[in-house]
Amino acid sequence: MCRKTLLEKYFFMFVFLIFFISIPKILYGYFYDIIYLETSGYYSLLRGFSIVFIAGNFYVTSLSPNSLHPYGYSKYVKMGQFLVALGIGIISLLLISHALIGKYSYQKVPFIDMSGYIIVLLSVTFYLLLIHSMKKVQFPLQEEKKYNHSNNMKKEVALTIITLIGLVGIEYGYFFLDIVLSIFFFSFLVKETLSVIWESSSFLSDTSSLDEKQICNLVNSIDGASECHNVRAHGTDSDLYVDLHVCMDPKIKIIQTKPIVEQIESSLKASYSSVRDVTVHIEPIKKKGDFI
């Protein structure tokens, strides 16, 4: 089954699972005055949407009329990811601040019942199911390392254990745990928000680049190519598009430049796993006395 078909099959399941992971925790924390559980829910919501946008990126780029150059289409996805992260970050900050003020103003006491434990256990179950489903889509290696790695599961299980310990402690009267764990989960939320915003901003502003000197040294070592210059790269660290200028002997026929260009492309892709496409602009070698 092709990647596009797999994404069509699993994309809405990803969204469905994310709401089952995060929304119950947010609502339970809000109505039962457990701020850290509400904060944890926003953190899960942001992490979940990050995964959805990774999946959505591959689906949207597959719709591009030029399958070799879908770069512009991925800009839409990154812009959406940026806006969602910014929105969730601002909304969660306002609501959590309001909850803290209300708690101290009205001396609200958190309340725990069995449904709280069920919600937390179900949320981690849905999250592990989400990670398992992502493996079937076969994302590129770098994205798999970021979102599918076993360490990610260990992290989620550890956070769930901390959440359960907090529920038990609050149920037995240790209400200070709510504030302590709120700060703990809020730090994760801020880190994730800034990470997504930074990653999206870097992509939208084309900050990803390669060392021009290293690229030129590699290109100049190929027979028939010389004076590599004007190296430009845009995209992400895992999906770069490169174009460069190379001088060749003007006596070489156009058809003879093809194997040289192909060797440049294959050498760059072999040396840099993140390079997806290479465009080579050929220029004649300028001799002394030539006018520019």
Short mmCIF file of C-alpha atoms in Angstrom, two decimals:
data_model
loop_
_atom_site.label_atom_id
_atom_site.label_comp_id
_atom_site.label_asym_id
_atom_site.label_seq_id
_atom_site.Cartn_x
_atom_site.Cartn_y
_atom_site.Cartn_z
CA MET A 1 0.00 0.00 0.00
CA CYS A 2 1.46 3.40 -1.00
CA ARG A 3 2.24 6.05 1.58
CA LYS A 4 -0.57 8.35 0.40
CA THR A 5 -3.17 5.58 0.81
CA LEU A 6 -1.81 4.72 4.25
CA LEU A 7 -2.01 8.36 5.32
CA GLU A 8 -5.59 8.60 4.08
CA LYS A 9 -6.38 5.50 6.12
CA TYR A 10 -4.69 6.54 9.34
CA PHE A 11 -4.80 10.37 9.33
CA PHE A 12 -8.29 10.75 10.83
CA MET A 13 -7.53 7.97 13.31
CA PHE A 14 -4.53 10.04 14.45
CA VAL A 15 -6.77 13.08 15.03
CA PHE A 16 -9.41 10.93 16.75
CA LEU A 17 -6.84 9.42 19.13
CA ILE A 18 -5.33 12.81 19.96
CA PHE A 19 -8.65 14.11 21.23
CA PHE A 20 -9.09 10.96 23.34
CA ILE A 21 -5.59 11.45 24.74
CA SER A 22 -5.83 15.11 25.68
CA ILE A 23 -9.41 16.44 25.89
CA PRO A 24 -10.55 14.15 28.77
CA LYS A 25 -7.56 15.24 30.86
CA ILE A 26 -8.20 18.92 30.13
CA LEU A 27 -11.90 18.65 31.01
CA TYR A 28 -11.32 16.53 34.12
CA GLY A 29 -8.62 18.91 35.36
CA TYR A 30 -10.86 21.91 34.70
CA PHE A 31 -14.02 20.64 36.39
CA TYR A 32 -12.27 18.93 39.32
CA ASP A 33 -9.79 21.79 39.92
CA ILE A 34 -6.67 19.70 39.23
CA ILE A 35 -4.46 22.19 37.43
CA TYR A 36 -1.56 19.85 36.68
CA LEU A 37 -3.85 17.36 34.94
CA GLU A 38 -5.25 20.19 32.79
CA THR A 39 -1.69 21.28 31.96
CA SER A 40 -0.78 17.70 31.11
CA GLY A 41 -3.76 17.60 28.75
CA TYR A 42 -2.57 20.68 26.86
CA TYR A 43 0.90 19.15 26.61
CA SER A 44 -0.57 15.95 25.16
CA LEU A 45 -2.70 18.01 22.76
CA LEU A 46 0.32 19.87 21.41
CA ARG A 47 2.44 16.72 21.07
CA GLY A 48 -0.44 14.98 19.33
CA PHE A 49 -0.94 17.79 16.83
CA SER A 50 2.80 17.77 16.13
CA ILE A 51 2.45 14.12 15.08
CA VAL A 52 -0.64 14.91 12.98
CA PHE A 53 1.20 17.67 11.14
CA ILE A 54 4.09 15.31 10.42
CA ALA A 55 1.61 12.90 8.84
CA GLY A 56 -0.26 15.73 7.14
CA ASN A 57 2.96 17.09 5.65
CA PHE A 58 3.57 13.91 3.65
CA TYR A 59 -0.04 13.77 2.54
CA VAL A 60 -0.20 17.41 1.42
CA THR A 61 3.12 17.22 -0.46
CA SER A 62 1.85 14.11 -2.26
CA LEU A 63 -0.85 16.34 -3.79
CA SER A 64 1.75 18.55 -5.48
CA PRO A 65 1.54 18.48 -9.31
CA ASN A 66 5.33 18.12 -9.37
CA SER A 67 6.18 15.16 -7.15
CA LEU A 68 9.91 15.93 -7.29
CA HIS A 69 9.47 19.49 -6.00
CA PRO A 70 6.65 19.57 -3.43
CA TYR A 71 8.52 22.10 -1.30
CA GLY A 72 5.97 24.90 -1.64
CA TYR A 73 3.12 22.65 -0.52
CA SER A 74 4.91 21.78 2.71
CA LYS A 75 5.02 25.50 3.55
CA TYR A 76 1.25 25.38 4.16
CA VAL A 77 1.68 22.53 6.64
CA LYS A 78 4.51 24.26 8.51
CA MET A 79 2.49 27.47 8.70
CA GLY A 80 -0.43 25.50 10.15
CA GLN A 81 1.88 23.79 12.63
CA PHE A 82 3.28 27.17 13.69
CA LEU A 83 -0.18 28.70 14.20
CA VAL A 84 -1.53 25.67 16.13
CA ALA A 85 1.50 25.60 18.45
CA LEU A 86 1.24 29.34 19.04
CA GLY A 87 -2.52 29.11 19.63
CA ILE A 88 -2.29 26.17 22.04
CA GLY A 89 0.59 27.86 23.87
CA ILE A 90 -1.28 31.15 24.36
CA ILE A 91 -4.64 29.56 25.23
CA SER A 92 -3.13 27.10 27.70
CA LEU A 93 -1.11 29.89 29.36
CA LEU A 94 -4.21 32.05 29.80
CA LEU A 95 -6.43 29.22 31.07
CA ILE A 96 -3.82 27.79 33.44
CA SER A 97 -3.09 31.28 34.84
CA HIS A 98 -6.84 31.84 35.29
CA ALA A 99 -7.15 28.46 37.05
CA LEU A 100 -4.30 29.27 39.44
CA ILE A 101 -5.77 32.67 40.31
CA GLY A 102 -9.25 31.18 40.79
CA LYS A 103 -7.89 28.39 42.95
CA TYR A 104 -6.20 30.76 45.36
CA SER A 105 -9.00 33.34 45.28
CA TYR A 106 -11.76 30.87 46.12
CA GLN A 107 -9.66 28.28 48.02
CA LYS A 108 -10.71 25.51 45.63
CA VAL A 109 -9.79 22.00 46.75
CA PRO A 110 -9.05 19.40 44.03
CA PHE A 111 -11.26 16.33 43.97
CA ILE A 112 -10.22 12.84 42.82
CA ASP A 113 -12.41 9.88 41.94
CA MET A 114 -11.94 6.64 40.00
CA SER A 115 -12.67 8.33 36.65
CA GLY A 116 -9.47 10.34 37.00
CA TYR A 117 -7.34 7.19 37.14
CA ILE A 118 -9.25 5.68 34.21
CA ILE A 119 -8.71 8.80 32.08
CA VAL A 120 -4.96 8.82 32.72
CA LEU A 121 -4.55 5.09 31.97
CA LEU A 122 -6.67 5.35 28.82
CA SER A 123 -4.69 8.36 27.62
CA VAL A 124 -1.37 6.50 27.72
CA THR A 125 -3.02 3.48 26.04
CA PHE A 126 -4.27 5.68 23.20
CA TYR A 127 -0.86 7.36 22.90
CA LEU A 128 0.93 4.01 22.55
CA LEU A 129 -1.68 2.99 19.96
CA LEU A 130 -0.96 6.23 18.08
CA ILE A 131 2.80 5.51 18.04
CA HIS A 132 2.14 1.93 16.89
CA SER A 133 -0.10 3.18 14.05
CA MET A 134 2.56 5.65 12.89
CA LYS A 135 5.04 2.82 12.33
CA LYS A 136 2.79 1.41 9.61
CA VAL A 137 3.04 4.64 7.62
CA GLN A 138 6.85 4.33 7.33
CA PHE A 139 8.01 7.90 7.82
CA PRO A 140 11.54 8.99 6.90
CA LEU A 141 14.22 7.88 9.34
CA GLN A 142 14.75 11.26 11.01
CA GLU A 143 11.05 11.71 11.73
CA GLU A 144 10.83 8.15 13.06
CA LYS A 145 13.66 8.87 15.47
CA LYS A 146 11.85 11.96 16.69
CA TYR A 147 8.33 10.55 17.10
CA ASN A 148 8.49 6.75 16.95
CA HIS A 149 11.53 5.94 19.01
CA SER A 150 11.16 3.60 21.99
CA ASN A 151 12.54 6.36 24.24
CA ASN A 152 9.44 8.36 23.37
CA MET A 153 7.27 5.57 24.76
CA LYS A 154 9.41 5.33 27.89
CA LYS A 155 9.02 9.07 28.37
CA GLU A 156 5.23 8.86 28.05
CA VAL A 157 5.04 5.94 30.48
CA ALA A 158 7.24 7.83 32.98
CA LEU A 159 5.00 10.92 32.73
CA THR A 160 1.94 8.72 33.27
CA ILE A 161 3.47 7.22 36.42
CA ILE A 162 4.18 10.74 37.71
CA THR A 163 0.58 11.71 36.90
CA LEU A 164 -0.79 8.71 38.81
CA ILE A 165 1.45 9.43 41.80
CA GLY A 166 0.10 12.99 41.79
CA LEU A 167 -3.50 11.76 41.77
CA VAL A 168 -2.84 9.41 44.70
CA GLY A 169 -1.04 12.16 46.65
CA ILE A 170 -3.82 14.72 46.10
CA GLU A 171 -6.47 12.15 47.03
CA TYR A 172 -4.69 11.65 50.37
CA GLY A 173 -4.52 15.38 51.07
CA TYR A 174 -1.12 16.41 49.65
CA PHE A 175 -2.60 19.31 47.70
CA PHE A 176 0.78 21.02 47.20
CA LEU A 177 1.54 18.31 44.60
CA ASP A 178 -0.95 19.98 42.27
CA ILE A 179 1.15 23.17 42.13
CA VAL A 180 4.48 21.30 41.95
CA LEU A 181 3.32 19.06 39.11
CA SER A 182 1.65 22.00 37.36
CA ILE A 183 5.03 23.71 37.14
CA PHE A 184 6.62 20.41 36.05
CA PHE A 185 4.16 19.79 33.19
CA PHE A 186 4.01 23.45 32.24
CA SER A 187 7.79 23.40 31.66
CA PHE A 188 7.27 20.48 29.24
CA LEU A 189 4.45 22.39 27.54
CA VAL A 190 6.57 25.52 27.10
CA LYS A 191 9.50 23.48 25.80
CA GLU A 192 7.31 21.65 23.26
CA THR A 193 5.62 24.89 22.16
CA LEU A 194 8.93 26.67 21.61
CA SER A 195 10.38 23.61 19.87
CA VAL A 196 7.51 23.44 17.35
CA ILE A 197 7.53 27.22 16.78
CA TRP A 198 11.30 27.24 16.27
CA GLU A 199 11.22 24.27 13.89
CA SER A 200 8.37 25.75 11.84
CA SER A 201 9.96 29.20 11.77
CA SER A 202 13.28 27.73 10.63
CA PHE A 203 11.55 25.98 7.76
CA LEU A 204 9.48 29.01 6.72
CA SER A 205 12.55 31.29 6.78
CA ASP A 206 14.83 28.72 5.06
CA THR A 207 17.46 28.77 7.80
CA SER A 208 18.53 25.16 7.12
CA SER A 209 21.72 25.16 5.09
CA LEU A 210 24.86 23.21 4.22
CA ASP A 211 28.51 24.20 4.49
CA GLU A 212 29.27 25.78 1.10
CA LYS A 213 33.01 25.09 1.39
CA GLN A 214 32.47 21.38 2.02
CA ILE A 215 29.98 21.13 -0.85
CA CYS A 216 32.35 22.88 -3.26
CA ASN A 217 35.29 20.70 -2.22
CA LEU A 218 33.20 17.61 -2.95
CA VAL A 219 31.96 18.93 -6.31
CA ASN A 220 35.38 20.18 -7.42
CA SER A 221 36.86 16.72 -6.78
CA ILE A 222 34.68 15.30 -9.58
CA ASP A 223 36.34 15.10 -13.01
CA GLY A 224 35.01 17.74 -15.37
CA ALA A 225 33.60 20.01 -12.62
CA SER A 226 35.36 23.03 -11.20
CA GLU A 227 34.81 26.40 -9.54
CA CYS A 228 31.69 25.40 -7.64
CA HIS A 229 29.92 28.47 -6.25
CA ASN A 230 26.55 30.01 -5.28
CA VAL A 231 25.49 26.98 -3.19
CA ARG A 232 21.97 27.42 -1.81
CA ALA A 233 19.83 25.06 0.23
CA HIS A 234 16.28 25.33 1.54
CA GLY A 235 13.91 23.03 3.37
CA THR A 236 14.33 21.17 6.65
CA ASP A 237 17.22 19.32 8.22
CA SER A 238 15.66 16.07 7.01
CA ASP A 239 14.45 17.30 3.59
CA LEU A 240 16.82 19.70 1.80
CA TYR A 241 16.71 21.03 -1.75
CA VAL A 242 20.08 22.20 -3.09
CA ASP A 243 21.06 24.21 -6.12
CA LEU A 244 24.58 25.23 -7.11
CA HIS A 245 26.65 26.61 -9.98
CA VAL A 246 29.51 24.64 -11.54
CA CYS A 247 31.99 25.71 -14.22
CA MET A 248 32.90 23.28 -17.01
CA ASP A 249 35.12 23.41 -20.06
CA PRO A 250 33.20 25.24 -22.82
CA LYS A 251 34.55 22.73 -25.35
CA ILE A 252 32.54 19.94 -23.69
CA LYS A 253 29.32 19.14 -25.51
CA ILE A 254 26.01 19.43 -23.65
CA ILE A 255 25.43 15.68 -23.85
CA GLN A 256 28.82 15.10 -22.20
CA THR A 257 27.85 17.19 -19.16
CA LYS A 258 24.99 14.84 -18.24
CA PRO A 259 27.11 12.12 -16.54
CA ILE A 260 29.07 14.82 -14.67
CA VAL A 261 25.86 16.39 -13.37
CA GLU A 262 24.47 12.96 -12.40
CA GLN A 263 27.68 12.21 -10.50
CA ILE A 264 27.43 15.53 -8.65
CA GLU A 265 23.84 14.73 -7.65
CA SER A 266 24.61 11.16 -6.54
CA SER A 267 27.71 12.26 -4.61
CA LEU A 268 25.81 14.94 -2.69
CA LYS A 269 22.91 12.60 -1.88
CA ALA A 270 25.35 9.90 -0.74
CA SER A 271 27.29 12.35 1.46
CA TYR A 272 24.23 14.14 2.88
CA SER A 273 21.23 11.92 3.67
CA SER A 274 19.01 15.00 4.10
CA VAL A 275 19.48 16.13 0.47
CA ARG A 276 16.40 15.21 -1.52
CA ASP A 277 17.01 17.04 -4.80
CA VAL A 278 19.97 18.78 -6.48
CA THR A 279 19.83 21.34 -9.29
CA VAL A 280 23.13 22.02 -11.07
CA HIS A 281 23.58 25.21 -13.11
CA ILE A 282 26.38 24.82 -15.66
CA GLU A 283 28.61 27.77 -16.59
CA PRO A 284 31.63 27.91 -18.92
CA ILE A 285 35.05 28.36 -17.35
CA LYS A 286 36.06 31.98 -17.74
CA LYS A 287 39.55 32.49 -19.08
CA LYS A 288 41.78 35.46 -18.40
CA GLY A 289 40.74 38.40 -20.50
CA ASP A 290 37.06 37.37 -20.68
CA PHE A 291 34.58 40.09 -19.79
CA ILE A 292 31.92 39.33 -17.22
#
